[in-house]
Coordinates of C-alpha atoms and ligand atoms in Angstrom, one line a residue:
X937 CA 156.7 69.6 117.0
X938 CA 156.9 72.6 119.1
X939 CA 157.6 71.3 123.1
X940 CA 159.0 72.7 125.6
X941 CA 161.9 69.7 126.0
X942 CA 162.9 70.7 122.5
X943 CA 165.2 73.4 122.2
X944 CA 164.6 73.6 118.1
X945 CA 161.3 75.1 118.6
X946 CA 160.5 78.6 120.1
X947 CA 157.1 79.1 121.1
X948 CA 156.5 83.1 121.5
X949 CA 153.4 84.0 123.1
X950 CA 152.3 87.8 122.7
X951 CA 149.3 89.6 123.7
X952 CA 149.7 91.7 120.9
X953 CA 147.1 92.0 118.1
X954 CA 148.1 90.0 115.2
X955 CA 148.7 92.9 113.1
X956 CA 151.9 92.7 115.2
X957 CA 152.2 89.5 113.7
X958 CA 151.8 90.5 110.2
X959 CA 153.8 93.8 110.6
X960 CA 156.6 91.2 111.9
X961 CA 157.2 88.4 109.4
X962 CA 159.8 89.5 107.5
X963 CA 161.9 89.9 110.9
X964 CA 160.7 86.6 112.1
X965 CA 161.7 85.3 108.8
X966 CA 165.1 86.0 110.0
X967 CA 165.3 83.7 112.5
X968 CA 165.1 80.7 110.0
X969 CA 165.6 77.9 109.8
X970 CA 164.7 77.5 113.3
X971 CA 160.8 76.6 113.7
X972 CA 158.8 78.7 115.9
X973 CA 155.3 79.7 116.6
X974 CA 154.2 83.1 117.7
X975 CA 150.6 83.0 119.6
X976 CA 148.3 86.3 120.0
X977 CA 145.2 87.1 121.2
X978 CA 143.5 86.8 117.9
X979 CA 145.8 84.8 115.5
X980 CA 148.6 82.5 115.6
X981 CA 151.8 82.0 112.8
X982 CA 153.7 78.9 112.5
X983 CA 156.8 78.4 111.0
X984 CA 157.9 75.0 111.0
X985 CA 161.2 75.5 108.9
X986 CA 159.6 75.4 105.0
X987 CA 156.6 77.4 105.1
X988 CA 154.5 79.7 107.2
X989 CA 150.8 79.1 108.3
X990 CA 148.3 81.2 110.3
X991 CA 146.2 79.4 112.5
X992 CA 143.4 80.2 115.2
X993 CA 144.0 82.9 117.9
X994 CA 144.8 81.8 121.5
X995 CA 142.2 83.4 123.2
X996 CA 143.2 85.8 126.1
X997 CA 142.5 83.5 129.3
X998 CA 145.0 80.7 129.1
X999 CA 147.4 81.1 131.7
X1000 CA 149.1 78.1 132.0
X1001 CA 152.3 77.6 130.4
X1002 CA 152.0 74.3 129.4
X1003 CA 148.2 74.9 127.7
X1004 CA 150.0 77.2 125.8
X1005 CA 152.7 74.5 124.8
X1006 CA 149.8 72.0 123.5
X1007 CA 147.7 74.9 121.8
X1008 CA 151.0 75.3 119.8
X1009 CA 151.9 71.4 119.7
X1010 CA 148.1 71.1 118.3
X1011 CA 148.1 73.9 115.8
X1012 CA 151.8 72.7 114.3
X1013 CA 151.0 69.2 113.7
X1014 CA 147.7 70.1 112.3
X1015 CA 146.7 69.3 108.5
X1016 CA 144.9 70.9 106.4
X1017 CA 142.1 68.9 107.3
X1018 CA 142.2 69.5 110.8
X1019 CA 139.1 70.8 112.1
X1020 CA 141.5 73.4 114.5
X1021 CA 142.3 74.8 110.7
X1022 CA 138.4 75.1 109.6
X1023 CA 137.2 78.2 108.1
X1024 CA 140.8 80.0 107.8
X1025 CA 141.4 81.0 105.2
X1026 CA 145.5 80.3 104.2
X1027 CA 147.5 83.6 103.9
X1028 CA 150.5 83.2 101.9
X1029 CA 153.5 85.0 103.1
X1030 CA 153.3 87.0 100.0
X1031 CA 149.8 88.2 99.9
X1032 CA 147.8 87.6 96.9
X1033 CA 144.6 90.1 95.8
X1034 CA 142.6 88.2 97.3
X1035 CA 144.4 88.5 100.6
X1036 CA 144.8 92.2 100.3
X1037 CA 141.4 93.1 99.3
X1038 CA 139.8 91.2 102.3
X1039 CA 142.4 93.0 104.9
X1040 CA 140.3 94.1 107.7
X1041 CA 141.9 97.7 109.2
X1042 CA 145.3 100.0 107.4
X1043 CA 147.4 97.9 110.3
X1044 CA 146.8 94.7 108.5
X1045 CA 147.0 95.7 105.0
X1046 CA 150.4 97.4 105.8
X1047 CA 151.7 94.1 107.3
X1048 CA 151.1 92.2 104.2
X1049 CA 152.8 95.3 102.4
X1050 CA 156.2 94.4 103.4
X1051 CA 156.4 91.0 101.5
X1052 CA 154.4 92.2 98.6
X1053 CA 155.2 90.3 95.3
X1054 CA 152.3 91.2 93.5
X1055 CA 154.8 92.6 90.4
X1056 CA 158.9 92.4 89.2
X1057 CA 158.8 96.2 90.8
X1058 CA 159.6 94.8 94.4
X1059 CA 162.9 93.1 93.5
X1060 CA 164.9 96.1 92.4
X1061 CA 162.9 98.7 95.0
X1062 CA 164.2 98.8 98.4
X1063 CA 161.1 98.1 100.4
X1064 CA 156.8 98.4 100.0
X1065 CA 156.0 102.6 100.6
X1066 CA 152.6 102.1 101.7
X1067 CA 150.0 104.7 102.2
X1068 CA 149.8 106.6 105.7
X1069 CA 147.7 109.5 107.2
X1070 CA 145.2 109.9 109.5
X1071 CA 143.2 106.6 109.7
X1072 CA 139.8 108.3 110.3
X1073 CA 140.7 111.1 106.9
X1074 CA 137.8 111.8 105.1
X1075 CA 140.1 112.8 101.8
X1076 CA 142.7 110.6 100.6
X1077 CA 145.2 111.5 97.9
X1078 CA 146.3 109.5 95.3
X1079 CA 150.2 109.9 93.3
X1080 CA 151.5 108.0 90.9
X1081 CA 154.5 105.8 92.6
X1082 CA 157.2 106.3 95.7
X1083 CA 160.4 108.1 94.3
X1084 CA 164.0 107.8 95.6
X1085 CA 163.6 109.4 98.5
X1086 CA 160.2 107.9 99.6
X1087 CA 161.9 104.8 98.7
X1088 CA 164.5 105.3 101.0
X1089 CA 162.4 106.6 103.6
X1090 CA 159.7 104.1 103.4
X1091 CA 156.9 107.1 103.1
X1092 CA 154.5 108.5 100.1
X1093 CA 155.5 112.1 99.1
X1094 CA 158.5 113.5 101.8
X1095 CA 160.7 114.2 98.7
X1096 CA 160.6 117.1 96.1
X1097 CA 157.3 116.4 94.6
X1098 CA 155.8 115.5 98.4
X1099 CA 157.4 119.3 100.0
X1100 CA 155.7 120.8 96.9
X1101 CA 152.0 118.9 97.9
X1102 CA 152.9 119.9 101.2
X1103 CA 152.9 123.3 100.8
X1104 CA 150.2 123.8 98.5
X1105 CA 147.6 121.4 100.4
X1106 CA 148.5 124.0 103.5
X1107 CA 147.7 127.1 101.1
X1108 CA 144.7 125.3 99.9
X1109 CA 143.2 125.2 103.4
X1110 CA 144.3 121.2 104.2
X1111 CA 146.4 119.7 106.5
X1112 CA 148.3 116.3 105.5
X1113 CA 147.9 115.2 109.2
X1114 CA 144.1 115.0 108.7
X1115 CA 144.4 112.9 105.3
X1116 CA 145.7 110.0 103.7
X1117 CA 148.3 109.9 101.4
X1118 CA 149.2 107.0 98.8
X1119 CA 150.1 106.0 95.5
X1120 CA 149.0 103.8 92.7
X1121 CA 152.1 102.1 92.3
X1122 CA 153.7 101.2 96.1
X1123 CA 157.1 100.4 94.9
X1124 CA 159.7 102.4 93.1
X1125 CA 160.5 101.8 89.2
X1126 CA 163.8 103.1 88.4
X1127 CA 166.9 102.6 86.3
X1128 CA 170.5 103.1 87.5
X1129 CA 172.5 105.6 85.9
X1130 CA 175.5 105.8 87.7
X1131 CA 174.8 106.3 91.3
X1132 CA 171.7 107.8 90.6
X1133 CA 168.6 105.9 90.3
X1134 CA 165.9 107.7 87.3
X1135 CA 162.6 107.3 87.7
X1136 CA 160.6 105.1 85.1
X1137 CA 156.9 105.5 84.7
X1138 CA 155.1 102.3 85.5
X1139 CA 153.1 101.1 83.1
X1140 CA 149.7 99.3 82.5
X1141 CA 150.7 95.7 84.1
X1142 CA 152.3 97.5 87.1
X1143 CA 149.1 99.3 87.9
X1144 CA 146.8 96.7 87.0
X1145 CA 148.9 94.4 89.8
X1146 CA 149.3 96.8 92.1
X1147 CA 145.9 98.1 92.1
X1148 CA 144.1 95.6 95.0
X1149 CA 146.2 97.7 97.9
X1150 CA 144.7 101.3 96.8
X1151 CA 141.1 99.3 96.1
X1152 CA 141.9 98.0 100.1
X1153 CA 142.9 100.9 101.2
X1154 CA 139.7 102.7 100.0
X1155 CA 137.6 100.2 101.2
X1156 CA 138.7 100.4 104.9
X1157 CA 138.8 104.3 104.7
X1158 CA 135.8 104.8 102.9
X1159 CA 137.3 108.5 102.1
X1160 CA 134.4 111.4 100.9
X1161 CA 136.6 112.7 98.7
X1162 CA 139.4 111.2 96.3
X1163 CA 142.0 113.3 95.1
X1164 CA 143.8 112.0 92.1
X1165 CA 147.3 113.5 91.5
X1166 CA 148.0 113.1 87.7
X1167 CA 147.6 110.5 85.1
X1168 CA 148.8 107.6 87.1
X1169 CA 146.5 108.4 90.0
X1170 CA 143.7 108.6 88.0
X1171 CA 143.5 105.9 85.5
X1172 CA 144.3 103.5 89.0
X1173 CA 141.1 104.7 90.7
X1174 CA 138.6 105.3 88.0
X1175 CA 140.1 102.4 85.9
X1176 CA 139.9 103.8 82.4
X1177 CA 142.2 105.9 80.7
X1178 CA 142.3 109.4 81.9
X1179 CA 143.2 113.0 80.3
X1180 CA 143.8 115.2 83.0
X1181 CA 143.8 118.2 81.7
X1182 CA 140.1 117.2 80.4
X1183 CA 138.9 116.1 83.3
X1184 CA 140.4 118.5 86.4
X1185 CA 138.8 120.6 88.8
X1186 CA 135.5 119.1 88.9
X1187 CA 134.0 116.7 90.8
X1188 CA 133.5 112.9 89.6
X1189 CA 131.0 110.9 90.7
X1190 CA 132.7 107.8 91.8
X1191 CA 131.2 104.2 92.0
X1192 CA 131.3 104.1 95.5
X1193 CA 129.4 106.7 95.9
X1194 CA 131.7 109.4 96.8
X1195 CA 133.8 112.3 95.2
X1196 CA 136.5 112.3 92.7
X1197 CA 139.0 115.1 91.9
X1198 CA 141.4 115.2 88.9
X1199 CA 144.4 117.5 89.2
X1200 CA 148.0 117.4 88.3
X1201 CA 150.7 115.8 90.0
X1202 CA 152.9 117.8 91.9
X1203 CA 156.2 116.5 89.9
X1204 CA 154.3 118.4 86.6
X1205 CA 154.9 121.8 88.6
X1206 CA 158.5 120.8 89.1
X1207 CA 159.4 120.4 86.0
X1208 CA 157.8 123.1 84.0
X1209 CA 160.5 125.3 82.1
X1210 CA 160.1 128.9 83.1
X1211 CA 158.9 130.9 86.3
X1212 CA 155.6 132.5 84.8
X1213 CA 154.2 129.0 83.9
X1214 CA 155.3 127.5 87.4
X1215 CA 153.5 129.9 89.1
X1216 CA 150.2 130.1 86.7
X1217 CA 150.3 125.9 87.5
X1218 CA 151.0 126.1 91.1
X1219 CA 147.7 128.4 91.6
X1220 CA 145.5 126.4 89.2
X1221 CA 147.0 123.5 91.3
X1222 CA 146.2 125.0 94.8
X1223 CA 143.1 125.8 93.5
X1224 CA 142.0 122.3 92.6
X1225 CA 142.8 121.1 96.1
X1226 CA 140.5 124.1 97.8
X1227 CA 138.2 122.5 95.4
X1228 CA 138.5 119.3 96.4
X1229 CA 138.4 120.3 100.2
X1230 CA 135.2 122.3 99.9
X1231 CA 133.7 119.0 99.3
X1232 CA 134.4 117.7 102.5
X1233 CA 131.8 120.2 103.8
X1234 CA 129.1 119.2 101.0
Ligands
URA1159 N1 155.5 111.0 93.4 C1 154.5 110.2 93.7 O1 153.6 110.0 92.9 N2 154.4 109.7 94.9 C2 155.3 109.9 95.8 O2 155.1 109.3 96.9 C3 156.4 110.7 95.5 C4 156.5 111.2 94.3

């Protein structure tokens, strides 16, 4: 029971949002096996040394140290059939799809990220490369999985394939800092060779178990315009199987209402053979992504 006589509990008040909160657990997970509750405006995590629970918010106008003590004292010795725990909903530490699809803002969703258990990809993979971009982009794009360097960076598309995009989204007439950028698949699948680590292509269970972030993801951003980078990309939003060479460079109609775009991933330039093709691809590429942009305006 958390008191302020008892050393063994820490009681952590923060004004912060509670995406602090969720942006935090792994860190606070550190501090185990002590317990400790963390209070915030809106939301309130307990650990109590075996397992986490969120309860109600503090509210901003409690002042008084020792109401904050006996809010905490309350919400840790509550059961499940408390009333204080009515109407929450229990988030597990690792989110489930249920969890992620009802996350209310990017903030939250990327919070949940980190402890992300939703497929064996997260064990070998050094860490959950969520999407980022501007959180009011009308045009999101959508690759196939983090590589090495985005998994050692923690960020969609800043190696190789990403300074490729880069450059011909900027040719096209975009600008990454007005879009969002993500991928079907948020951790990296690899297998060591050496001290290398060779990208795998994730297959069929890996998307399917991945696929409630992007669905949360385009539910919060509501984008216009979808732009899906390859095969991986495109099966995950229109869930079906996808030709891309088939179905490029014209817009889909989407369920949602809004745009779809089919074009090649990036990594497909990179590893064409010979200098004439690279550069017939790169234009039909850049071209596809003036497409897609032009239906911003529409
Ligand atoms: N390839 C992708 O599909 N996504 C990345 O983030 C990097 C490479």
């Amino acid at each position: 029971m958390p008191d302020a006589r008892n050393p063994d509990w820490q009681v952590i008040r923060t004004s912060h949002a509670s995406a602090l909160i969720d942006s935090q657990v792994t860190a606070l997970a550190d501090l185990r096996p002590t317990p400790w509750i963390v209070m915030a405006p809106e939301r309130t995590l307990c650990w109590n040394g075996q397992e986490y629970r969120f309860g109600p918010g503090l509210g901003g106008d409690i002042a008084d140290p020792a109401e904050v003590i006996a809010a905490a004292r309350s919400l840790a010795t509550a059961g499940a059939d408390n009333e204080l725990w009515d109407g929450i909903a229990p988030v597990r530490l690792h989110p489930d799809a249920v969890d992620i699809v009802s996350s209310p803002s990017l903030a939250s969703l990327r919070g949940k990220a980190i402890d992300c258990r939703m497929c064996d990809l997260c064990r070998p993979a050094t860490r959950t490369v969520s999407g980022e971009g501007n959180p009011e982009a009308r045009i999101i794009f959508v690759g196939e999985q983090p590589g090495d360097q985005e998994d050692l960076q923690g960020r969609p598309f800043v190696g190789p394939a990403g300074q490729l995009f880069d450059r011909a989204l900027k040719e096209a007439g975009g600008n990454r800092a007005q879009a969002w950028i993500t991928n079907a698949v948020k951790h990296f699948k690899f297998v060591p060779r050496g001290n290398r680590r060779i990208h795998q292509k994730p297959d069929a269970t890996e998307i399917t178990a991945c696929s409630p972030w992007l669905a949360a993801e385009r539910k919060v951003l509501a984008p216009k315009v979808t732009v899906m980078l390859g095969v991986t990309g495109a099966s995950a939003v229109l869930g079906r199987q996808v030709t891309v060479s088939r179905e490029r460079s014209r817009p889909i109609p989407l369920a949602d209402g809004s745009i779809g775009v089919v074009t090649v991933h990036p990594s497909y330039l990179l590893r064409l053979p010979d200098e004439e093709s690279k550069t017939r691809e790169y234009t039909k590429f850049v071209t596809d992504l003036r497409m897609a942009i032009s239906a911003l305006a529409g």
